[in-house]
Coordinates of C-alpha atoms in Angstrom, one line a residue:
X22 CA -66.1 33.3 7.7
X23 CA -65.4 34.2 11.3
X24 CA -69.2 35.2 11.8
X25 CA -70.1 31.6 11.0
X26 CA -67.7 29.9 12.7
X27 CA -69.5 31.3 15.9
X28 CA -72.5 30.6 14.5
X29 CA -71.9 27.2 14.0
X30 CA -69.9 26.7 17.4
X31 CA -72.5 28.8 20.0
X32 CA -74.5 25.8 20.9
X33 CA -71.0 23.7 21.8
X34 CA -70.6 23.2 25.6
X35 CA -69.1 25.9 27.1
X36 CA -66.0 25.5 29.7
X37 CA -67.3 26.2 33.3
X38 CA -66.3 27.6 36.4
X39 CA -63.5 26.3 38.3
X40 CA -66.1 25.7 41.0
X41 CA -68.1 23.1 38.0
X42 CA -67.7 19.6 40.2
X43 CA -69.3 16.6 38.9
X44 CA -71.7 14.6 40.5
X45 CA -68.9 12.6 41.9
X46 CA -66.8 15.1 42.8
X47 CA -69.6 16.8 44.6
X48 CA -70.5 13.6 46.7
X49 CA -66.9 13.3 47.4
X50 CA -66.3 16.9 48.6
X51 CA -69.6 16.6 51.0
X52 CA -68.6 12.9 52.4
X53 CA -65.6 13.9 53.6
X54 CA -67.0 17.5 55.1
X55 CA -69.3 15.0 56.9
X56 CA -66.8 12.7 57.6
X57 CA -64.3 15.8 58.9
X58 CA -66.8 17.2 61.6
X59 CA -68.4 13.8 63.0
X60 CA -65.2 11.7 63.3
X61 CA -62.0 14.1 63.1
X62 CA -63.3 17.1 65.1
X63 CA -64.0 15.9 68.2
X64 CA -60.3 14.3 68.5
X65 CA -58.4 17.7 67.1
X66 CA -57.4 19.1 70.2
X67 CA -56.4 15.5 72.2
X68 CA -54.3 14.0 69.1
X69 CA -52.9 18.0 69.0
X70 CA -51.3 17.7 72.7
X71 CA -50.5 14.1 72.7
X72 CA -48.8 14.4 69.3
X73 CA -50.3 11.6 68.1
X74 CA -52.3 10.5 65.5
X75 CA -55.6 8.5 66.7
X76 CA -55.8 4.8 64.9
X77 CA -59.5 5.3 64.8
X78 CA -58.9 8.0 62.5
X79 CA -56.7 6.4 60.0
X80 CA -59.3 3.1 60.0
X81 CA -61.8 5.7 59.3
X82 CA -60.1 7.2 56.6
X83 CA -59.6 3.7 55.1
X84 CA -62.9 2.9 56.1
X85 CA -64.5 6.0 54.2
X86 CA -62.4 5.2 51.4
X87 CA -60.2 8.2 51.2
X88 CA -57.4 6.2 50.8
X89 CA -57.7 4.7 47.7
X90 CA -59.1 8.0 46.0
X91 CA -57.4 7.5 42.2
X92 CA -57.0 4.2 42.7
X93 CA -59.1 2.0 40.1
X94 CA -62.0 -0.2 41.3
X95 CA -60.1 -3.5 40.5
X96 CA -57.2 -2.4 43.4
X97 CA -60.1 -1.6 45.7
X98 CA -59.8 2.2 45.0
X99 CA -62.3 4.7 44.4
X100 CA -61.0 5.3 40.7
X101 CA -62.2 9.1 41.4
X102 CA -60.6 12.0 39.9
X103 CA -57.2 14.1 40.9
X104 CA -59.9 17.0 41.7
X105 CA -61.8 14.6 44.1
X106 CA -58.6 14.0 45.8
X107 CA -57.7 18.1 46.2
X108 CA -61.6 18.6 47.6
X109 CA -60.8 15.5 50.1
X110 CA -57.6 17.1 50.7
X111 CA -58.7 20.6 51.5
X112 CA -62.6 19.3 53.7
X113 CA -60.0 17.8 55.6
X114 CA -57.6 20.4 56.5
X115 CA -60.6 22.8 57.0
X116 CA -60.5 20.6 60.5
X117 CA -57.4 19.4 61.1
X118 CA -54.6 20.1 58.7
X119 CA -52.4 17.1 60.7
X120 CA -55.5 14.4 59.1
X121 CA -55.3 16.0 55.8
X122 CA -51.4 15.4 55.1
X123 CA -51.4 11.8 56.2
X124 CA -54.0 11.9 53.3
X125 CA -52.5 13.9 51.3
X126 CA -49.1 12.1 51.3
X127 CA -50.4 8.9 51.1
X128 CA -52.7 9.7 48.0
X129 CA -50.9 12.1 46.0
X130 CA -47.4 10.7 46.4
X131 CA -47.4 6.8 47.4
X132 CA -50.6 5.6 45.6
X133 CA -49.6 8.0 42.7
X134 CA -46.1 6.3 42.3
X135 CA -47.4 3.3 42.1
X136 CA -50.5 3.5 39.9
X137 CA -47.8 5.5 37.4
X138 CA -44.4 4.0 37.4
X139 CA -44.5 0.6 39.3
X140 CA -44.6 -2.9 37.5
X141 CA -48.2 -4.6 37.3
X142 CA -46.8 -6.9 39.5
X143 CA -46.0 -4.2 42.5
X144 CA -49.6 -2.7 41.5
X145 CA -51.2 -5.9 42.3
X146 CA -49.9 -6.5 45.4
X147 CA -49.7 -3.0 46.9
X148 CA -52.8 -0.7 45.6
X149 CA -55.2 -3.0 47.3
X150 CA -53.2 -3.4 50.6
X151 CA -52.6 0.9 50.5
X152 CA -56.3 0.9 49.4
X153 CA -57.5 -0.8 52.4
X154 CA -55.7 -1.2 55.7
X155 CA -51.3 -0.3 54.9
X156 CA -50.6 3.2 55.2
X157 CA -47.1 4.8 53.0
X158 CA -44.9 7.6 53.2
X159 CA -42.6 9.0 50.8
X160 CA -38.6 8.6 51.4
X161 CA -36.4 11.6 50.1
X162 CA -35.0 13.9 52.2
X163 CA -32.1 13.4 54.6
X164 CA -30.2 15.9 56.5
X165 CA -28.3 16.8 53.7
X166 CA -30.3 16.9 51.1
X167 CA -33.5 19.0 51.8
X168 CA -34.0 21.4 48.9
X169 CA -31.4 19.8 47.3
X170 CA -32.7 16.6 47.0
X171 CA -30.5 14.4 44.6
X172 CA -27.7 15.0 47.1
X173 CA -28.7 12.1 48.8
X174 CA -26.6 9.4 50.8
X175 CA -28.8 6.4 51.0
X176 CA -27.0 3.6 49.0
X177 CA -28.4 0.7 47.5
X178 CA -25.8 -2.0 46.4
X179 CA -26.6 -4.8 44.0
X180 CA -26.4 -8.3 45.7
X181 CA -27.6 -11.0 43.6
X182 CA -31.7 -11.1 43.0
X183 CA -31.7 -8.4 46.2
X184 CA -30.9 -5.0 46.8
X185 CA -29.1 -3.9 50.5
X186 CA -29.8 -0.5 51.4
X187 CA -27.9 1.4 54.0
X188 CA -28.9 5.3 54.7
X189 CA -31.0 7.5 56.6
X190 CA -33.8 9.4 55.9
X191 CA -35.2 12.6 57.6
X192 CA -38.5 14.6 57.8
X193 CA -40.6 11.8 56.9
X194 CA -44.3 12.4 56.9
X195 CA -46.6 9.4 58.1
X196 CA -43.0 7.3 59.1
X197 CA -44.2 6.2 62.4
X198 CA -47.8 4.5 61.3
X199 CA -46.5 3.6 57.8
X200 CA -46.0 0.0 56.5
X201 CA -44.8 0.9 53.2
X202 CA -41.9 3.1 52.4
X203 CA -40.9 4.1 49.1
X204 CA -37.4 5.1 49.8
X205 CA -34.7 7.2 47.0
X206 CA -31.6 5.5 47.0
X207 CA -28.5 6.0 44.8
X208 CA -26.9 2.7 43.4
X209 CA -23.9 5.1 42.0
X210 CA -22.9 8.5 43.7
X211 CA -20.8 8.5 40.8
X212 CA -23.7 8.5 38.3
X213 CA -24.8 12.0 40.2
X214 CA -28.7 12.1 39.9
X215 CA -28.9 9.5 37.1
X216 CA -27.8 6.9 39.9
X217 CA -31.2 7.3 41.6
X218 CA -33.8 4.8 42.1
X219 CA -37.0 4.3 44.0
X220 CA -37.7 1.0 45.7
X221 CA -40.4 -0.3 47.7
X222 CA -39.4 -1.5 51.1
X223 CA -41.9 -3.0 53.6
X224 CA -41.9 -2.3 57.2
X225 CA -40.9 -6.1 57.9
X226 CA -37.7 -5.4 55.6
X227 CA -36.3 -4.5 58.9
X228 CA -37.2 -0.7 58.4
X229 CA -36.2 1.2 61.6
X230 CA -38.0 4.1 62.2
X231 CA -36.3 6.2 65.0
X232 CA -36.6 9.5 66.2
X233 CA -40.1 11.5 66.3
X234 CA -39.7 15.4 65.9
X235 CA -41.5 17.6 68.4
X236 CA -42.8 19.9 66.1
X237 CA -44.7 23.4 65.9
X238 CA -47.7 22.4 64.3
X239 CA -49.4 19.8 62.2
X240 CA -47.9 17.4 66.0
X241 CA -50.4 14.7 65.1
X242 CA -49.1 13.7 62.2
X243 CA -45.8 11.8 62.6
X244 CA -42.7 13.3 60.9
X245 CA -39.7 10.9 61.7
X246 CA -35.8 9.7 61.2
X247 CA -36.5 6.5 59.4
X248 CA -32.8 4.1 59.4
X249 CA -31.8 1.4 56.9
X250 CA -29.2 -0.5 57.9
X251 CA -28.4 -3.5 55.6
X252 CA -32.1 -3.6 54.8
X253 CA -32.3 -6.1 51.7
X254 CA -35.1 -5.8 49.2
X255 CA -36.0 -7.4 45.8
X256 CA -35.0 -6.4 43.0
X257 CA -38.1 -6.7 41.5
X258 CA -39.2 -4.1 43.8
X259 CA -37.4 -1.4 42.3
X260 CA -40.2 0.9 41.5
X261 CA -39.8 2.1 37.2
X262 CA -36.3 1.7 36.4
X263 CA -32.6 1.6 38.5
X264 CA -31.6 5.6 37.8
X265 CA -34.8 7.0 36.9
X266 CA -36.2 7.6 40.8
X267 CA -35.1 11.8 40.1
X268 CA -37.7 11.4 37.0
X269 CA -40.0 10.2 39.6
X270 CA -39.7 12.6 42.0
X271 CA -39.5 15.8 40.0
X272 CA -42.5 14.5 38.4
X273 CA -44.5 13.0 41.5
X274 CA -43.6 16.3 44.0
X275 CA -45.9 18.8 41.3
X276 CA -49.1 16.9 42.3
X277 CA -48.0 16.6 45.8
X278 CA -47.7 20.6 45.4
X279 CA -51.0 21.4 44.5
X280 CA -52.2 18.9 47.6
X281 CA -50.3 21.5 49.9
X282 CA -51.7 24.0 48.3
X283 CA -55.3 22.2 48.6
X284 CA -54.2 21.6 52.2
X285 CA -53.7 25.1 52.9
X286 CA -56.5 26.4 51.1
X287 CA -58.3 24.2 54.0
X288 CA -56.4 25.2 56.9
X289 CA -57.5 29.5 56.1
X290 CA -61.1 28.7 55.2
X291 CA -61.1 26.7 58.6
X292 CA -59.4 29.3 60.6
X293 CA -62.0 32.2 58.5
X294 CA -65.0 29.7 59.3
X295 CA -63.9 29.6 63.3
X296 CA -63.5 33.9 63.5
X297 CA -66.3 35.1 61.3
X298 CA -69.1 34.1 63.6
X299 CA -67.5 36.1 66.4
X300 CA -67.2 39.7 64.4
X301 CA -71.0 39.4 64.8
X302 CA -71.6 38.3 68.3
X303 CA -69.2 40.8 70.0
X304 CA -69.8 44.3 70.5
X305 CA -67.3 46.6 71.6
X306 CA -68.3 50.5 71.8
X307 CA -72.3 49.5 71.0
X308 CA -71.8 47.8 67.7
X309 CA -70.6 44.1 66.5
X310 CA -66.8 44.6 65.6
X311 CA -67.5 43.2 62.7
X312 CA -69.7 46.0 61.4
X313 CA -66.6 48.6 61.9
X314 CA -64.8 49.4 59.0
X315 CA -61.7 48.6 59.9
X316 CA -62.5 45.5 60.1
X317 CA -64.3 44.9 57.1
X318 CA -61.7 45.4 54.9
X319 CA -59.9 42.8 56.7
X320 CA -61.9 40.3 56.4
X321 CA -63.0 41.1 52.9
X322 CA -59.3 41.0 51.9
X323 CA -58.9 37.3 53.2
X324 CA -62.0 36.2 51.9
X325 CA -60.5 37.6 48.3
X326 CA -57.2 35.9 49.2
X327 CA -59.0 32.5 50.0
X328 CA -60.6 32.7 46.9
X329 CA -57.9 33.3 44.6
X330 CA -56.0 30.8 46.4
X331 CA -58.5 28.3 46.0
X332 CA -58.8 29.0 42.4
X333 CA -55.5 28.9 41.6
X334 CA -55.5 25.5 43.3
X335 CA -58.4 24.2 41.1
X336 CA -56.7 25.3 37.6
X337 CA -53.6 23.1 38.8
X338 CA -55.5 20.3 39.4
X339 CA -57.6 20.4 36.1
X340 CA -54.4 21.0 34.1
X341 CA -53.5 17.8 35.5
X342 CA -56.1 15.8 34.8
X343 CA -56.1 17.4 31.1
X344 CA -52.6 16.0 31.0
X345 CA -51.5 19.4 30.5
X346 CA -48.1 21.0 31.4
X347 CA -49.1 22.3 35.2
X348 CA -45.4 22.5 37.0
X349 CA -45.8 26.2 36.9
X350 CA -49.0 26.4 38.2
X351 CA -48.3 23.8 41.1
X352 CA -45.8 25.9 42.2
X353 CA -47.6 28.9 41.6
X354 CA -50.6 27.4 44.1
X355 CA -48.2 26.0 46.5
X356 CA -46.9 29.4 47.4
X357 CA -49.8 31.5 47.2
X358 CA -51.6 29.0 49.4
X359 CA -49.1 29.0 51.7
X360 CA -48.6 32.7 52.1
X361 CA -52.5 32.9 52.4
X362 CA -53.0 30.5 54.8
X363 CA -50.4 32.2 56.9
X364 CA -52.4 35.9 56.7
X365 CA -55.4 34.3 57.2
X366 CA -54.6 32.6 60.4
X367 CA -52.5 35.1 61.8
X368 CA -55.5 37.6 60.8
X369 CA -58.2 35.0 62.3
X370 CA -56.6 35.0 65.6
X371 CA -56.0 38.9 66.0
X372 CA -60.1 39.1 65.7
X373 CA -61.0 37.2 67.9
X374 CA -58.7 39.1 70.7
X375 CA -57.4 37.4 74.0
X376 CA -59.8 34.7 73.2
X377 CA -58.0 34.0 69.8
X378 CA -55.1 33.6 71.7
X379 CA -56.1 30.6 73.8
X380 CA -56.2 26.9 73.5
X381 CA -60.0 26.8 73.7
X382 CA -60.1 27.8 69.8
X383 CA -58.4 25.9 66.8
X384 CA -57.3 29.1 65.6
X385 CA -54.0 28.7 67.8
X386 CA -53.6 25.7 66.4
X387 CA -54.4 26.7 62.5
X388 CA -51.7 29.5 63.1
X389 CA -49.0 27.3 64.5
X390 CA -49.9 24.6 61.6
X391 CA -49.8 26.8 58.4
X392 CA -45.9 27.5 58.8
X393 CA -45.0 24.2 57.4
X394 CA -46.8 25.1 54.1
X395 CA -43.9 27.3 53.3
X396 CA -41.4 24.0 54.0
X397 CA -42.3 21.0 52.5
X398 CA -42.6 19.5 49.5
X399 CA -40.8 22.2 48.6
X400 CA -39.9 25.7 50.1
X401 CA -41.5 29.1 49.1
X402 CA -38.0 30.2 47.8
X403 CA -38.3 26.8 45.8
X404 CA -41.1 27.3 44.4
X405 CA -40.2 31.2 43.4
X406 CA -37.1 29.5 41.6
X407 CA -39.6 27.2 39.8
X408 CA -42.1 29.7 39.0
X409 CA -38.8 31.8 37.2
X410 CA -37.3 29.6 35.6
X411 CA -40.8 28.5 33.7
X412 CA -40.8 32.6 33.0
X413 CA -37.3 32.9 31.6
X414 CA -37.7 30.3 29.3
X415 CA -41.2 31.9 28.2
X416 CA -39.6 35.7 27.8
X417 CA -36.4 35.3 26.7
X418 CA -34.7 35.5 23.1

């Protein structure tokens, strides 16, 4: 019986590789590599030191249609896959990891939200705007509620047809370009967590976006206070349903884990693309450094890390799509990524010697912007706790 049921059954389609793209996903992944070294590269190290993200890069984006990536054709999206997002995500941040998390954020959080939980009514009038010209950023944290998100303060009190929130929000990523803000907001502390909601505020609400950090790394991309004070909004913009924003964050934050992940993924392959040339152009003691074996091992080892990384990035997004449980594995990515991207910077720069060190290379840069991968959207101790908790409930009696 079992012998026939593989004989029936070994002409079906096989699974393939993690590395199978479709034809879409394959055009996608080289548009943007295109896209990353003719448009983004040249302005890396000027938008680094100013701290400030170029607007011809964000038209660009728009412009090459990254950000509308999931979005369906009738919203002026793409209407490509989650995967085609993650290979975006990652081309990107093989460049400039700041360009990549204005993406990242902006596809994998704000456009998610809304294509999932808003009304048809906020779908109509925001995908196309988001799709084509109006940047967004994600509202949770505030200074004391980091890890701990659903401690928030940010109060949103009923007022007839409107909604007046007062608050402030911290550590927001894309707040200084953004015009639309979904912002968490409690309408009960009482009600604890089940008090949250998510609304969507414009810009024009009389959002005031304050304070810029001066940051280690990722400094183009804008990470900023952002201040409501008696800002009213319509009811009808509450995003879902008043007390189910924590559903929407819990739920929203695991695919904006595995675009961290995707994003650092990028950031080590860029920093392993800038060294590797080098091991084989300098000679120290009559042979290339690279050829010692010292050194071989290193860079062997990151390549295996990179790789296992990158896979473990894939499966998370594939899970998704297959509307399969993938929590663990987001977080699982996240920190692996993270810690990977970290060794493979630090690695890339100790290669390459006192030149490594200088501001003439990326690689300073790719060092100084892989810390935050162990931060947001999430913390590495975060995601450990995740990971556990998935395990405990697997193992125990």
């Amino acid at each position: 019986m079992l012998r026939a049921q593989f004989s029936t059954s070994k002409h079906a389609r096989a699974p393939g590789s993690l590395y199978s793209l479709s034809e879409e996903e394959t055009m996608m992944r080289d548009m943007v590599t295109q896209f990353a070294r003719t448009t983004v590269q040249p302005k890396v190290l000027s938008m680094d030191e100013q701290e400030q993200m170029d607007p011809a890069i964000i038209r660009g984006l728009f412009d090459a249609g990254l950000m509308g990536i999931e979005t369906p054709s009738d919203f002026g999206g793409a209407e490509a896959s989650f995967t085609s997002a993650i290979l975006a995500i990652e081309e990107l941040a093989r460049i400039d990891p700041s360009v990549s998390v204005l993406c990242d954020v902006h596809n994998t959080l704000v456009n998610t939200v809304f294509r999932t939980y808003a009304s048809r009514e906020l779908q109509e009038e925001y995908l196309p705007k988001l799709a084509t010209d109006k940047l967004g950023c994600f509202c949770l944290s505030e200074a004391g509620a980091g890890s701990d998100a659903f401690a928030l303060q940010t109060r949103a009190r009923r007022d007839g047809d409107e909604y007046v929130l007062d608050g402030a929000k911290m550590w927001i990523t894309n707040s200084a370009e953004a015009d639309v803000f979904l912002v968490f907001a409690t309408v009960d502390p009482a009600l604890g967590y089940k008090g949250i909601t998510c609304f969507v505020v414009d810009r024009s609400m009389g959002v005031k976006v304050a304070k810029k950090e001066r940051k280690l790394g990722i400094r183009a991309s804008s990470t900023c206070q952002v201040e409501f004070d008696s800002v009213r909004v319509p009811a009808s913009n509450v995003v879902g349903e008043v007390g189910r924003g924590y559903k929407i964050a819990i739920e929203i934050l695991n695919e904006g884990r595995v675009g961290i992940a995707a994003q650092m993924v990028g950031l080590a392959q860029g920093a392993f693309d800038c060294a590797m040339p080098y091991l084989f152009q300098r000679k120290q003691f009559g042979s290339r450094i690279g050829d010692f074996q010292a050194m071989q091992h290193q860079y062997a080892q990151i390549a295996v890390d990179i790789e296992a990384a990158r896979l473990l990035t894939y499966n998370a997004a594939r899970l998704k799509e297959e509307q399969k449980p993938f929590a663990k594995q987001a977080a699982m990515a996240k920190l692996y990524a993270s810690q990977v991207a970290e060794r493979a910077s630090s690695r890339a720069v100790e290669w390459m010697g006192g030149l490594g060190f200088t501001r003439e290379l990326p690689l300073e840069k790719f060092y100084r912007d892989c810390k935050i991968g162990a931060i947001y959207e999430g913390t590495s101790n975060i995601q450990l706790q995740t990971i556990a908790k998935f395990l405990t409930k697997e193992y125990q009696d």
